JSON list of C-alpha atoms in Angstrom, two decimals:
[
{"chain": "A", "resi": 1, "resn": "MET", "atom": "CA", "xyz": [0.06, 0.09, -0.02]},
{"chain": "A", "resi": 2, "resn": "LYS", "atom": "CA", "xyz": [2.84, 2.31, 0.73]},
{"chain": "A", "resi": 3, "resn": "HIS", "atom": "CA", "xyz": [4.22, 1.63, -2.71]},
{"chain": "A", "resi": 4, "resn": "ARG", "atom": "CA", "xyz": [1.07, 2.98, -4.34]},
{"chain": "A", "resi": 5, "resn": "ASP", "atom": "CA", "xyz": [1.23, 6.12, -2.27]},
{"chain": "A", "resi": 6, "resn": "ASP", "atom": "CA", "xyz": [4.80, 6.65, -3.43]},
{"chain": "A", "resi": 7, "resn": "ILE", "atom": "CA", "xyz": [3.79, 6.30, -7.10]},
{"chain": "A", "resi": 8, "resn": "SER", "atom": "CA", "xyz": [0.86, 8.58, -6.90]},
{"chain": "A", "resi": 9, "resn": "GLU", "atom": "CA", "xyz": [3.08, 11.18, -5.05]},
{"chain": "A", "resi": 10, "resn": "THR", "atom": "CA", "xyz": [5.73, 10.74, -7.75]},
{"chain": "A", "resi": 11, "resn": "GLU", "atom": "CA", "xyz": [3.15, 11.19, -10.50]},
{"chain": "A", "resi": 12, "resn": "ALA", "atom": "CA", "xyz": [1.81, 14.29, -8.72]},
{"chain": "A", "resi": 13, "resn": "LEU", "atom": "CA", "xyz": [5.29, 15.76, -8.56]},
{"chain": "A", "resi": 14, "resn": "ARG", "atom": "CA", "xyz": [5.83, 14.93, -12.29]},
{"chain": "A", "resi": 15, "resn": "LEU", "atom": "CA", "xyz": [2.48, 16.66, -13.09]},
{"chain": "A", "resi": 16, "resn": "GLU", "atom": "CA", "xyz": [3.49, 19.65, -11.09]},
{"chain": "A", "resi": 17, "resn": "LEU", "atom": "CA", "xyz": [6.91, 19.70, -12.71]},
{"chain": "A", "resi": 18, "resn": "GLU", "atom": "CA", "xyz": [5.25, 19.61, -16.23]},
{"chain": "A", "resi": 19, "resn": "GLN", "atom": "CA", "xyz": [3.03, 22.47, -15.32]},
{"chain": "A", "resi": 20, "resn": "THR", "atom": "CA", "xyz": [5.80, 24.49, -14.04]},
{"chain": "A", "resi": 21, "resn": "ARG", "atom": "CA", "xyz": [7.77, 23.91, -17.18]},
{"chain": "A", "resi": 22, "resn": "GLN", "atom": "CA", "xyz": [4.79, 24.86, -19.38]},
{"chain": "A", "resi": 23, "resn": "HIS", "atom": "CA", "xyz": [4.26, 28.07, -17.25]},
{"chain": "A", "resi": 24, "resn": "LEU", "atom": "CA", "xyz": [8.01, 29.02, -17.59]},
{"chain": "A", "resi": 25, "resn": "ALA", "atom": "CA", "xyz": [7.89, 28.37, -21.40]},
{"chain": "A", "resi": 26, "resn": "ASP", "atom": "CA", "xyz": [4.74, 30.68, -21.66]},
{"chain": "A", "resi": 27, "resn": "THR", "atom": "CA", "xyz": [6.57, 33.33, -19.56]},
{"chain": "A", "resi": 28, "resn": "VAL", "atom": "CA", "xyz": [9.77, 33.13, -21.68]},
{"chain": "A", "resi": 29, "resn": "GLN", "atom": "CA", "xyz": [7.70, 33.41, -24.86]},
{"chain": "A", "resi": 30, "resn": "GLU", "atom": "CA", "xyz": [5.88, 36.42, -23.60]},
{"chain": "A", "resi": 31, "resn": "LEU", "atom": "CA", "xyz": [9.09, 38.02, -22.41]},
{"chain": "A", "resi": 32, "resn": "THR", "atom": "CA", "xyz": [10.62, 37.28, -25.91]},
{"chain": "A", "resi": 33, "resn": "HIS", "atom": "CA", "xyz": [7.72, 38.93, -27.60]},
{"chain": "A", "resi": 34, "resn": "GLN", "atom": "CA", "xyz": [7.89, 42.01, -25.42]},
{"chain": "A", "resi": 35, "resn": "LEU", "atom": "CA", "xyz": [11.65, 42.44, -25.96]},
{"chain": "A", "resi": 36, "resn": "ASN", "atom": "CA", "xyz": [11.33, 42.11, -29.69]},
{"chain": "A", "resi": 37, "resn": "VAL", "atom": "CA", "xyz": [10.85, 45.77, -30.41]},
{"chain": "A", "resi": 38, "resn": "PRO", "atom": "CA", "xyz": [11.23, 45.89, -34.09]},
{"chain": "A", "resi": 39, "resn": "ARG", "atom": "CA", "xyz": [8.59, 43.22, -34.52]},
{"chain": "A", "resi": 40, "resn": "ARG", "atom": "CA", "xyz": [6.26, 45.00, -32.14]},
{"chain": "A", "resi": 41, "resn": "LEU", "atom": "CA", "xyz": [6.77, 48.31, -34.00]},
{"chain": "A", "resi": 42, "resn": "LYS", "atom": "CA", "xyz": [5.96, 46.47, -37.34]},
{"chain": "A", "resi": 43, "resn": "GLU", "atom": "CA", "xyz": [2.76, 45.07, -35.74]},
{"chain": "A", "resi": 44, "resn": "SER", "atom": "CA", "xyz": [1.85, 48.44, -34.36]},
{"chain": "A", "resi": 45, "resn": "ALA", "atom": "CA", "xyz": [2.41, 50.08, -37.76]},
{"chain": "A", "resi": 46, "resn": "ALA", "atom": "CA", "xyz": [0.41, 47.31, -39.54]},
{"chain": "A", "resi": 47, "resn": "GLU", "atom": "CA", "xyz": [-2.52, 47.84, -37.11]},
{"chain": "A", "resi": 48, "resn": "ALA", "atom": "CA", "xyz": [-2.42, 51.59, -37.57]},
{"chain": "A", "resi": 49, "resn": "GLY", "atom": "CA", "xyz": [-2.26, 51.21, -41.35]},
{"chain": "A", "resi": 50, "resn": "SER", "atom": "CA", "xyz": [-5.38, 48.93, -41.17]},
{"chain": "A", "resi": 51, "resn": "ARG", "atom": "CA", "xyz": [-7.16, 51.54, -39.10]},
{"chain": "A", "resi": 52, "resn": "VAL", "atom": "CA", "xyz": [-6.23, 54.34, -41.43]},
{"chain": "A", "resi": 53, "resn": "LYS", "atom": "CA", "xyz": [-7.51, 52.34, -44.56]},
{"chain": "A", "resi": 54, "resn": "ALA", "atom": "CA", "xyz": [-10.76, 51.56, -42.81]},
{"chain": "A", "resi": 55, "resn": "ASN", "atom": "CA", "xyz": [-11.39, 55.13, -41.75]},
{"chain": "A", "resi": 56, "resn": "ALA", "atom": "CA", "xyz": [-10.41, 56.36, -45.18]},
{"chain": "A", "resi": 57, "resn": "GLY", "atom": "CA", "xyz": [-12.99, 54.04, -46.72]},
{"chain": "A", "resi": 58, "resn": "ILE", "atom": "CA", "xyz": [-15.74, 55.34, -44.39]},
{"chain": "A", "resi": 59, "resn": "ALA", "atom": "CA", "xyz": [-14.79, 58.90, -44.92]},
{"chain": "A", "resi": 60, "resn": "GLY", "atom": "CA", "xyz": [-14.76, 58.23, -48.72]},
{"chain": "A", "resi": 61, "resn": "GLU", "atom": "CA", "xyz": [-18.16, 56.84, -48.63]},
{"chain": "A", "resi": 62, "resn": "ARG", "atom": "CA", "xyz": [-19.51, 59.75, -46.55]},
{"chain": "A", "resi": 63, "resn": "ILE", "atom": "CA", "xyz": [-17.96, 62.26, -49.14]},
{"chain": "A", "resi": 64, "resn": "ARG", "atom": "CA", "xyz": [-19.63, 60.39, -52.02]},
{"chain": "A", "resi": 65, "resn": "THR", "atom": "CA", "xyz": [-22.93, 60.36, -50.28]},
{"chain": "A", "resi": 66, "resn": "ASN", "atom": "CA", "xyz": [-22.71, 64.08, -49.36]},
{"chain": "A", "resi": 67, "resn": "ALA", "atom": "CA", "xyz": [-21.62, 65.03, -52.79]},
{"chain": "A", "resi": 68, "resn": "GLY", "atom": "CA", "xyz": [-24.55, 63.22, -54.29]},
{"chain": "A", "resi": 69, "resn": "TYR", "atom": "CA", "xyz": [-26.87, 65.24, -52.01]},
{"chain": "A", "resi": 70, "resn": "ALA", "atom": "CA", "xyz": [-25.17, 68.45, -52.73]},
{"chain": "A", "resi": 71, "resn": "GLY", "atom": "CA", "xyz": [-25.49, 67.88, -56.35]},
{"chain": "A", "resi": 72, "resn": "LEU", "atom": "CA", "xyz": [-29.25, 67.16, -56.02]},
{"chain": "A", "resi": 73, "resn": "ARG", "atom": "CA", "xyz": [-29.67, 70.41, -53.90]},
{"chain": "A", "resi": 74, "resn": "VAL", "atom": "CA", "xyz": [-27.83, 72.52, -56.62]},
{"chain": "A", "resi": 75, "resn": "LYS", "atom": "CA", "xyz": [-29.91, 71.06, -59.37]},
{"chain": "A", "resi": 76, "resn": "ASP", "atom": "CA", "xyz": [-33.00, 71.67, -57.34]},
{"chain": "A", "resi": 77, "resn": "THR", "atom": "CA", "xyz": [-31.97, 75.33, -56.58]},
{"chain": "A", "resi": 78, "resn": "ALA", "atom": "CA", "xyz": [-30.92, 75.88, -60.30]},
{"chain": "A", "resi": 79, "resn": "THR", "atom": "CA", "xyz": [-34.47, 74.90, -61.26]},
{"chain": "A", "resi": 80, "resn": "GLN", "atom": "CA", "xyz": [-36.12, 77.29, -58.88]},
{"chain": "A", "resi": 81, "resn": "VAL", "atom": "CA", "xyz": [-34.01, 80.29, -59.73]},
{"chain": "A", "resi": 82, "resn": "PRO", "atom": "CA", "xyz": [-36.02, 81.19, -62.94]},
{"chain": "A", "resi": 83, "resn": "ALA", "atom": "CA", "xyz": [-39.25, 81.07, -60.98]},
{"chain": "A", "resi": 84, "resn": "LEU", "atom": "CA", "xyz": [-37.82, 83.22, -58.12]},
{"chain": "A", "resi": 85, "resn": "THR", "atom": "CA", "xyz": [-36.51, 85.82, -60.50]},
{"chain": "A", "resi": 86, "resn": "LYS", "atom": "CA", "xyz": [-39.99, 86.12, -62.14]},
{"chain": "A", "resi": 87, "resn": "GLN", "atom": "CA", "xyz": [-41.66, 86.49, -58.66]},
{"chain": "A", "resi": 88, "resn": "HIS", "atom": "CA", "xyz": [-39.13, 88.96, -57.33]},
{"chain": "A", "resi": 89, "resn": "PRO", "atom": "CA", "xyz": [-37.76, 91.20, -60.39]},
{"chain": "A", "resi": 90, "resn": "LYS", "atom": "CA", "xyz": [-36.73, 94.02, -58.29]},
{"chain": "A", "resi": 91, "resn": "THR", "atom": "CA", "xyz": [-34.73, 92.02, -55.84]},
{"chain": "A", "resi": 92, "resn": "THR", "atom": "CA", "xyz": [-33.07, 90.13, -58.73]},
{"chain": "A", "resi": 93, "resn": "ALA", "atom": "CA", "xyz": [-32.02, 93.48, -60.40]},
{"chain": "A", "resi": 94, "resn": "ALA", "atom": "CA", "xyz": [-30.71, 94.70, -57.16]},
{"chain": "A", "resi": 95, "resn": "VAL", "atom": "CA", "xyz": [-28.65, 91.62, -56.64]},
{"chain": "A", "resi": 96, "resn": "GLY", "atom": "CA", "xyz": [-27.43, 91.61, -60.29]},
{"chain": "A", "resi": 97, "resn": "GLY", "atom": "CA", "xyz": [-26.44, 95.32, -59.97]},
{"chain": "A", "resi": 98, "resn": "ALA", "atom": "CA", "xyz": [-24.49, 94.68, -56.74]},
{"chain": "A", "resi": 99, "resn": "VAL", "atom": "CA", "xyz": [-22.63, 91.78, -58.36]},
{"chain": "A", "resi": 100, "resn": "LEU", "atom": "CA", "xyz": [-21.69, 94.00, -61.31]},
{"chain": "A", "resi": 101, "resn": "LEU", "atom": "CA", "xyz": [-20.67, 96.76, -59.11]},
{"chain": "A", "resi": 102, "resn": "GLY", "atom": "CA", "xyz": [-18.43, 94.53, -56.96]},
{"chain": "A", "resi": 103, "resn": "ALA", "atom": "CA", "xyz": [-16.87, 93.05, -60.15]},
{"chain": "A", "resi": 104, "resn": "GLY", "atom": "CA", "xyz": [-16.32, 96.48, -61.61]},
{"chain": "A", "resi": 105, "resn": "ALA", "atom": "CA", "xyz": [-14.66, 97.74, -58.34]},
{"chain": "A", "resi": 106, "resn": "ALA", "atom": "CA", "xyz": [-12.41, 94.68, -58.08]},
{"chain": "A", "resi": 107, "resn": "ALA", "atom": "CA", "xyz": [-11.31, 95.21, -61.75]},
{"chain": "A", "resi": 108, "resn": "TRP", "atom": "CA", "xyz": [-10.66, 98.91, -61.03]},
{"chain": "A", "resi": 109, "resn": "LEU", "atom": "CA", "xyz": [-8.62, 98.09, -57.84]},
{"chain": "A", "resi": 110, "resn": "ALA", "atom": "CA", "xyz": [-6.62, 95.51, -59.78]},
{"chain": "A", "resi": 111, "resn": "THR", "atom": "CA", "xyz": [-5.70, 97.91, -62.57]},
{"chain": "A", "resi": 112, "resn": "ARG", "atom": "CA", "xyz": [-5.06, 100.81, -60.17]},
{"chain": "A", "resi": 113, "resn": "SER", "atom": "CA", "xyz": [-2.58, 98.91, -57.94]},
{"chain": "A", "resi": 114, "resn": "LYS", "atom": "CA", "xyz": [-0.36, 98.13, -61.01]}
]
């Protein structure tokens, strides 16, 4: 009976030794990874590059969507302008005159400063 207890105790020690070896191997592997700075920098750069690509794709999609909406709004406004000018001819004339006056003043200043 004592022989069996010795075997089970020996077996328990072997298992404990194997667990300790595995734990030590894992620790060494983790330390090796932490000390390998060039590889860690490459991994960090690769992760950052992936994030930039993903964000750029999202931003590009938003720009395309917003550009489409802006184009539709411009077309809609362009179709409304003739009707608005007919409804408000005096306002249209005043705005047109102000634009021409501004363009004339800009041209005069440009030739005067030479």
